[in-house]
Short mmCIF file of C-alpha atoms and ligand atoms in Angstrom, two decimals:
data_model
loop_
_atom_site.label_atom_id
_atom_site.label_comp_id
_atom_site.label_asym_id
_atom_site.label_seq_id
_atom_site.Cartn_x
_atom_site.Cartn_y
_atom_site.Cartn_z
CA MET A 1456 38.55 32.97 -39.59
CA ILE A 1457 40.47 29.72 -39.02
CA ASN A 1458 38.92 27.45 -36.40
CA LEU A 1459 42.02 26.34 -34.50
CA SER A 1460 40.13 23.68 -32.56
CA ALA A 1461 39.01 21.87 -35.72
CA ASN A 1462 41.11 18.91 -36.87
CA PRO A 1463 40.07 18.40 -40.50
CA VAL A 1464 41.86 15.08 -40.98
CA LYS A 1465 40.43 13.45 -37.85
CA SER A 1466 36.90 14.69 -38.54
CA MET A 1467 36.98 13.61 -42.21
CA ASN A 1468 38.22 10.14 -41.24
CA GLU A 1469 35.62 9.75 -38.54
CA LEU A 1470 32.80 10.94 -40.80
CA HIS A 1471 33.39 8.10 -43.22
CA LYS A 1472 35.07 5.40 -41.13
CA HIS A 1473 33.25 2.13 -40.45
CA TYR A 1474 31.43 2.05 -37.08
CA PRO A 1475 31.13 -1.67 -36.35
CA LEU A 1476 27.78 -2.96 -35.10
CA THR A 1477 27.34 -6.27 -33.33
CA GLU A 1478 24.73 -8.83 -34.42
CA ALA A 1479 23.03 -8.24 -31.07
CA GLN A 1480 22.72 -4.50 -31.78
CA ILE A 1481 21.20 -5.15 -35.21
CA LEU A 1482 18.68 -7.62 -33.74
CA GLN A 1483 17.89 -5.19 -30.95
CA PHE A 1484 17.18 -2.43 -33.50
CA ARG A 1485 14.85 -4.68 -35.47
CA GLU A 1486 12.94 -5.72 -32.35
CA ASP A 1487 12.79 -2.31 -30.67
CA GLY A 1488 12.50 -0.09 -33.78
CA PHE A 1489 15.33 2.15 -32.57
CA ILE A 1490 18.85 2.09 -31.20
CA LYS A 1491 21.08 4.64 -29.48
CA LEU A 1492 24.79 4.37 -30.32
CA LYS A 1493 27.50 6.04 -28.26
CA ASN A 1494 30.65 7.79 -29.56
CA VAL A 1495 29.55 7.95 -33.16
CA PHE A 1496 31.11 11.40 -33.45
CA SER A 1497 33.69 13.35 -31.48
CA LYS A 1498 34.17 17.06 -30.81
CA GLU A 1499 36.50 17.40 -33.83
CA THR A 1500 33.70 16.42 -36.19
CA PHE A 1501 31.12 18.68 -34.62
CA ASP A 1502 33.67 21.54 -34.54
CA LYS A 1503 33.88 21.21 -38.29
CA TYR A 1504 30.18 20.88 -39.20
CA ALA A 1505 27.82 22.07 -36.45
CA SER A 1506 28.39 25.82 -36.74
CA THR A 1507 27.66 25.79 -40.49
CA ILE A 1508 24.44 23.84 -39.95
CA THR A 1509 23.41 26.21 -37.14
CA ARG A 1510 24.07 29.23 -39.36
CA LEU A 1511 21.95 27.75 -42.16
CA VAL A 1512 19.13 27.07 -39.68
CA HIS A 1513 19.12 30.65 -38.43
CA GLU A 1514 19.29 32.10 -41.95
CA ALA A 1515 16.25 30.10 -43.03
CA ASN A 1516 14.23 30.35 -39.79
CA ARG A 1517 10.82 31.85 -40.55
CA MET A 1518 9.67 31.56 -36.91
CA ALA A 1519 12.19 34.16 -35.66
CA GLY A 1520 10.38 36.90 -33.79
CA LEU A 1521 7.09 34.98 -33.47
CA PRO A 1522 6.47 34.56 -29.70
CA MET A 1523 6.01 30.97 -28.47
CA ALA A 1524 2.56 31.84 -27.12
CA GLU A 1525 1.38 32.66 -30.65
CA ARG A 1526 2.66 29.45 -32.26
CA THR A 1527 0.95 26.13 -32.98
CA THR A 1528 2.12 23.00 -31.16
CA TYR A 1529 4.11 22.02 -34.28
CA GLN A 1530 5.76 25.46 -34.51
CA LYS A 1531 6.67 25.36 -30.82
CA ALA A 1532 8.34 21.94 -31.15
CA PHE A 1533 11.29 22.93 -33.33
CA ILE A 1534 12.72 25.04 -36.11
CA GLN A 1535 12.65 22.61 -39.03
CA ILE A 1536 14.93 23.31 -41.99
CA GLY A 1537 15.29 20.70 -44.71
CA ASN A 1538 17.57 19.92 -47.63
CA LEU A 1539 20.63 21.56 -46.08
CA TRP A 1540 22.78 19.23 -48.18
CA ARG A 1541 21.50 21.05 -51.28
CA LYS A 1542 22.33 24.50 -49.89
CA ASP A 1543 25.89 24.29 -48.65
CA GLU A 1544 29.02 22.23 -49.37
CA THR A 1545 29.88 21.69 -45.67
CA ALA A 1546 26.34 20.55 -44.85
CA ARG A 1547 26.50 18.25 -47.87
CA GLU A 1548 29.75 16.71 -46.65
CA PHE A 1549 28.11 15.94 -43.30
CA ALA A 1550 24.98 14.47 -44.90
CA PHE A 1551 27.17 12.25 -47.07
CA SER A 1552 28.77 10.61 -44.02
CA LYS A 1553 29.49 7.01 -44.98
CA ARG A 1554 29.70 6.12 -41.30
CA LEU A 1555 26.03 7.02 -40.76
CA ALA A 1556 24.84 5.68 -44.13
CA ARG A 1557 26.49 2.31 -43.56
CA ILE A 1558 25.05 2.00 -40.06
CA ALA A 1559 21.62 2.69 -41.60
CA ALA A 1560 22.13 0.01 -44.28
CA GLU A 1561 23.28 -2.59 -41.75
CA LEU A 1562 20.37 -1.86 -39.42
CA MET A 1563 17.85 -2.09 -42.29
CA GLY A 1564 19.59 -5.12 -43.81
CA THR A 1565 19.87 -3.55 -47.27
CA ARG A 1566 22.71 -3.59 -49.82
CA GLY A 1567 22.90 0.19 -49.64
CA THR A 1568 21.20 3.44 -48.76
CA ARG A 1569 19.92 6.48 -50.58
CA MET A 1570 19.13 9.91 -49.23
CA TYR A 1571 15.43 10.53 -48.65
CA HIS A 1572 16.20 13.95 -47.20
CA ASP A 1573 18.02 15.70 -44.37
CA GLN A 1574 16.53 18.18 -41.94
CA ALA A 1575 17.69 20.15 -38.93
CA LEU A 1576 15.34 20.05 -35.92
CA TYR A 1577 16.39 22.78 -33.50
CA LYS A 1578 14.29 22.88 -30.34
CA GLU A 1579 14.61 26.44 -29.12
CA ALA A 1580 15.62 27.38 -25.57
CA ASP A 1581 11.96 27.49 -24.52
CA GLY A 1582 10.64 25.12 -27.22
CA GLY A 1583 7.61 22.90 -26.64
CA PHE A 1584 7.16 19.14 -26.83
CA THR A 1585 7.19 17.17 -30.09
CA PRO A 1586 3.92 15.19 -30.32
CA TRP A 1587 3.88 11.40 -30.74
CA HIS A 1588 4.02 10.37 -34.40
CA ALA A 1589 5.56 7.92 -36.90
CA ASP A 1590 7.47 9.51 -39.76
CA GLN A 1591 6.34 7.19 -42.51
CA GLN A 1592 2.84 8.69 -42.33
CA TYR A 1593 4.50 11.42 -44.43
CA TRP A 1594 6.47 9.21 -46.80
CA PRO A 1595 5.22 7.50 -50.01
CA LEU A 1596 7.57 4.52 -49.68
CA SER A 1597 6.80 0.97 -50.82
CA THR A 1598 8.41 -0.82 -47.85
CA ALA A 1599 9.31 -0.14 -44.22
CA LYS A 1600 13.06 -0.03 -44.99
CA SER A 1601 13.66 3.55 -43.94
CA VAL A 1602 15.59 4.94 -41.01
CA THR A 1603 16.34 8.33 -39.47
CA ALA A 1604 19.69 9.19 -37.89
CA TRP A 1605 19.07 11.76 -35.13
CA VAL A 1606 22.37 13.55 -34.47
CA PRO A 1607 22.48 16.00 -31.55
CA PHE A 1608 25.41 18.42 -31.61
CA GLN A 1609 25.52 18.52 -27.79
CA ALA A 1610 24.62 16.19 -24.95
CA VAL A 1611 20.85 16.12 -24.47
CA PRO A 1612 19.67 15.88 -20.86
CA ILE A 1613 16.01 15.00 -20.20
CA GLU A 1614 15.15 18.68 -19.67
CA MET A 1615 16.33 19.50 -23.22
CA GLY A 1616 13.87 17.13 -24.96
CA PRO A 1617 15.76 14.02 -26.10
CA LEU A 1618 13.95 11.70 -28.51
CA CYS A 1619 11.64 9.25 -26.71
CA PHE A 1620 10.69 5.99 -28.44
CA GLY A 1621 7.78 3.56 -28.20
CA LYS A 1622 9.73 0.29 -27.90
CA GLY A 1623 8.48 -2.18 -30.53
CA SER A 1624 5.73 0.21 -31.71
CA HIS A 1625 6.79 -0.26 -35.37
CA ILE A 1626 5.57 -3.85 -35.17
CA LYS A 1627 2.23 -3.07 -33.50
CA LYS A 1628 1.02 -0.92 -36.42
CA ILE A 1629 -0.70 1.66 -34.23
CA GLY A 1630 -1.53 5.32 -34.98
CA ARG A 1631 -0.12 5.14 -38.49
CA ASP A 1632 -2.59 7.55 -40.07
CA LEU A 1633 -1.97 10.46 -37.67
CA ALA A 1634 0.14 13.46 -38.66
CA ILE A 1635 2.03 15.39 -35.94
CA SER A 1636 -0.58 17.28 -33.91
CA ASP A 1637 -2.20 17.63 -30.51
CA GLU A 1638 -4.51 14.84 -31.70
CA SER A 1639 -1.61 12.47 -32.47
CA GLU A 1640 -0.10 13.22 -29.05
CA ALA A 1641 -3.34 12.29 -27.25
CA LEU A 1642 -4.41 9.32 -29.39
CA ILE A 1643 -1.00 7.67 -29.74
CA ARG A 1644 -0.30 8.17 -26.03
CA GLU A 1645 -3.51 6.25 -25.35
CA LEU A 1646 -2.65 3.50 -27.88
CA ILE A 1647 0.81 3.15 -26.34
CA ARG A 1648 -0.75 2.67 -22.93
CA GLU A 1649 -3.42 0.24 -24.18
CA ASN A 1650 -0.82 -1.87 -26.03
CA GLY A 1651 1.57 -2.01 -23.09
CA ILE A 1652 4.34 -0.35 -25.14
CA MET A 1653 7.32 0.83 -23.10
CA GLU A 1654 8.32 4.50 -23.52
CA VAL A 1655 12.09 4.82 -23.63
CA GLN A 1656 13.23 8.33 -22.82
CA GLU A 1657 16.89 8.64 -21.87
CA PRO A 1658 19.45 11.44 -22.05
CA PHE A 1659 21.94 11.44 -24.95
CA ASP A 1660 25.67 11.68 -24.22
CA PHE A 1661 27.82 13.98 -26.34
CA GLY A 1662 28.49 12.13 -29.61
CA GLU A 1663 25.60 9.68 -29.16
CA VAL A 1664 23.31 9.20 -32.17
CA SER A 1665 19.98 7.39 -32.41
CA PHE A 1666 18.44 5.57 -35.36
CA HIS A 1667 14.71 4.85 -35.61
CA THR A 1668 12.57 3.22 -38.28
CA GLY A 1669 9.94 5.07 -40.28
CA TRP A 1670 7.13 3.34 -38.38
CA THR A 1671 8.52 3.71 -34.85
CA GLN A 1672 6.30 5.96 -32.74
CA HIS A 1673 8.34 8.69 -31.07
CA ARG A 1674 8.04 12.07 -29.38
CA ALA A 1675 10.22 14.51 -27.42
CA GLY A 1676 9.62 16.56 -24.29
CA PRO A 1677 9.93 20.36 -24.11
CA ASN A 1678 13.26 22.16 -23.77
CA THR A 1679 13.39 23.91 -20.41
CA THR A 1680 17.16 24.40 -20.22
CA GLY A 1681 17.41 27.92 -21.63
CA ARG A 1682 19.81 26.54 -24.29
CA PRO A 1683 18.86 25.38 -27.79
CA ARG A 1684 18.76 21.65 -28.60
CA GLU A 1685 20.65 21.51 -31.89
CA VAL A 1686 19.98 18.36 -33.92
CA GLN A 1687 20.62 17.39 -37.53
CA THR A 1688 18.76 14.41 -38.96
CA ILE A 1689 19.43 12.37 -42.06
CA ILE A 1690 16.71 10.15 -43.42
CA TYR A 1691 17.84 7.09 -45.33
CA MET A 1692 15.94 4.57 -47.41
CA ASP A 1693 16.79 1.25 -49.01
CA ILE A 1694 18.85 1.84 -52.16
CA ASP A 1695 16.12 -0.14 -54.01
CA MET A 1696 13.14 1.69 -52.48
CA LYS A 1697 10.22 2.20 -54.88
CA LEU A 1698 7.68 4.99 -54.92
CA ALA A 1699 4.27 4.00 -53.51
CA GLU A 1700 0.99 5.67 -54.47
CA PRO A 1701 0.69 8.64 -52.05
CA LYS A 1702 -1.97 7.93 -49.42
CA ASN A 1703 -2.54 11.47 -48.12
CA LYS A 1704 -1.67 15.13 -48.75
CA ASN A 1705 1.58 14.89 -46.75
CA GLN A 1706 2.74 12.02 -48.98
CA GLU A 1707 1.77 13.98 -52.13
CA ASN A 1708 3.91 16.89 -50.90
CA ASP A 1709 6.81 14.58 -50.10
CA ARG A 1710 6.58 12.92 -53.49
CA ASN A 1711 6.93 16.30 -55.19
CA ALA A 1712 9.74 17.41 -52.88
CA PHE A 1713 11.84 14.26 -52.57
CA ALA A 1714 11.00 12.10 -55.60
CA PRO A 1715 10.56 14.57 -58.48
CA GLY A 1716 9.93 12.89 -61.84
CA ILE A 1717 9.59 9.40 -60.33
CA GLU A 1718 6.55 7.30 -61.28
CA VAL A 1719 4.75 5.06 -58.80
CA GLY A 1720 6.50 1.66 -58.80
CA GLU A 1721 9.86 3.06 -59.93
CA ILE A 1722 13.00 3.11 -57.77
CA ILE A 1723 13.28 6.51 -56.07
CA ALA A 1724 16.51 7.53 -57.75
CA SER A 1725 15.95 11.21 -58.59
CA GLU A 1726 18.60 13.90 -58.20
CA MET A 1727 17.27 14.27 -54.63
CA ASN A 1728 18.25 10.70 -53.76
CA PRO A 1729 21.99 10.14 -54.15
CA VAL A 1730 23.40 6.78 -53.11
CA LEU A 1731 25.14 7.38 -49.78
CA TYR A 1732 26.47 3.89 -49.18
CA MET A 1733 26.68 0.70 -51.19
CA GLU A 1734 28.08 -2.67 -50.04
CA THR A 1735 31.12 -3.78 -52.01
CA PRO A 1736 30.63 -7.33 -53.31
CA SER A 1737 32.93 -9.78 -51.49
O1 AKG B 1899 13.62 16.23 -32.79
C1 AKG B 1899 12.45 16.08 -32.46
O2 AKG B 1899 11.94 16.67 -31.51
C2 AKG B 1899 11.60 15.13 -33.24
C3 AKG B 1899 12.41 14.35 -34.21
C4 AKG B 1899 11.63 13.49 -35.11
O3 AKG B 1899 10.45 13.41 -35.06
C5 AKG B 1899 12.37 12.71 -36.10
O4 AKG B 1899 13.59 12.88 -36.26
O5 AKG B 1899 11.76 11.86 -36.77
#
């Protein structure tokens, strides 16, 4: 069926068009460990891509039918479906957005970005909270030059569980060895309080996208709206990122999944890590 509301030319242009950042925004990101940017995408773009991503999420959802009361905290937090860019041409087009990849490079201060992976994080209508954690606990990366774009396909009011960030927590080096769990929620909450870190939890407007570093502590509240919180994320790394010796089981798993055939110390340039943006020399 033809989607009459979709405007393929506008959405394609927007997906790849430069989104200018100010110096102040880049500095703010580096100090705070996150930034929220308004009007990154419009309805035309989401009309083109969101329904495909939602369909892929539902097709792959292994939690369907399992009541919330019988799930773990992690399972209650979201339906998590990764590598959509490998499964579908439309999802791939979205993940290859030059607009997002260039923002990521400029925030990190790198000459380009590679894909680490993409993953949809759909918080169901009655989904639970996402515990405090820092993503890089899971990632065998040699530097901190990694960033996640968190792209909600609708506005996210507080009651829907927008991402909440520990401002400057990436610099404090707290709670870095804790995987997502009830334990990470309790211990990191305490560390955030002890270190006087400000929690920034704000609603997201339609089209607003956040970027956070791999070491920024973050969480999300439960979804009490009765509507799903549909979010696609794309995780970028420095184009020159090297593989570090995995420090835990999660990092071993990630190495196998997202850096197949790469030796420790080599640039992570497997078939799973296409270049998504590269600066053109001036
Ligand atoms: O969407 C969520 O609830 C959590 C997202 C998250 O942890 C991430 O994107 O790194």
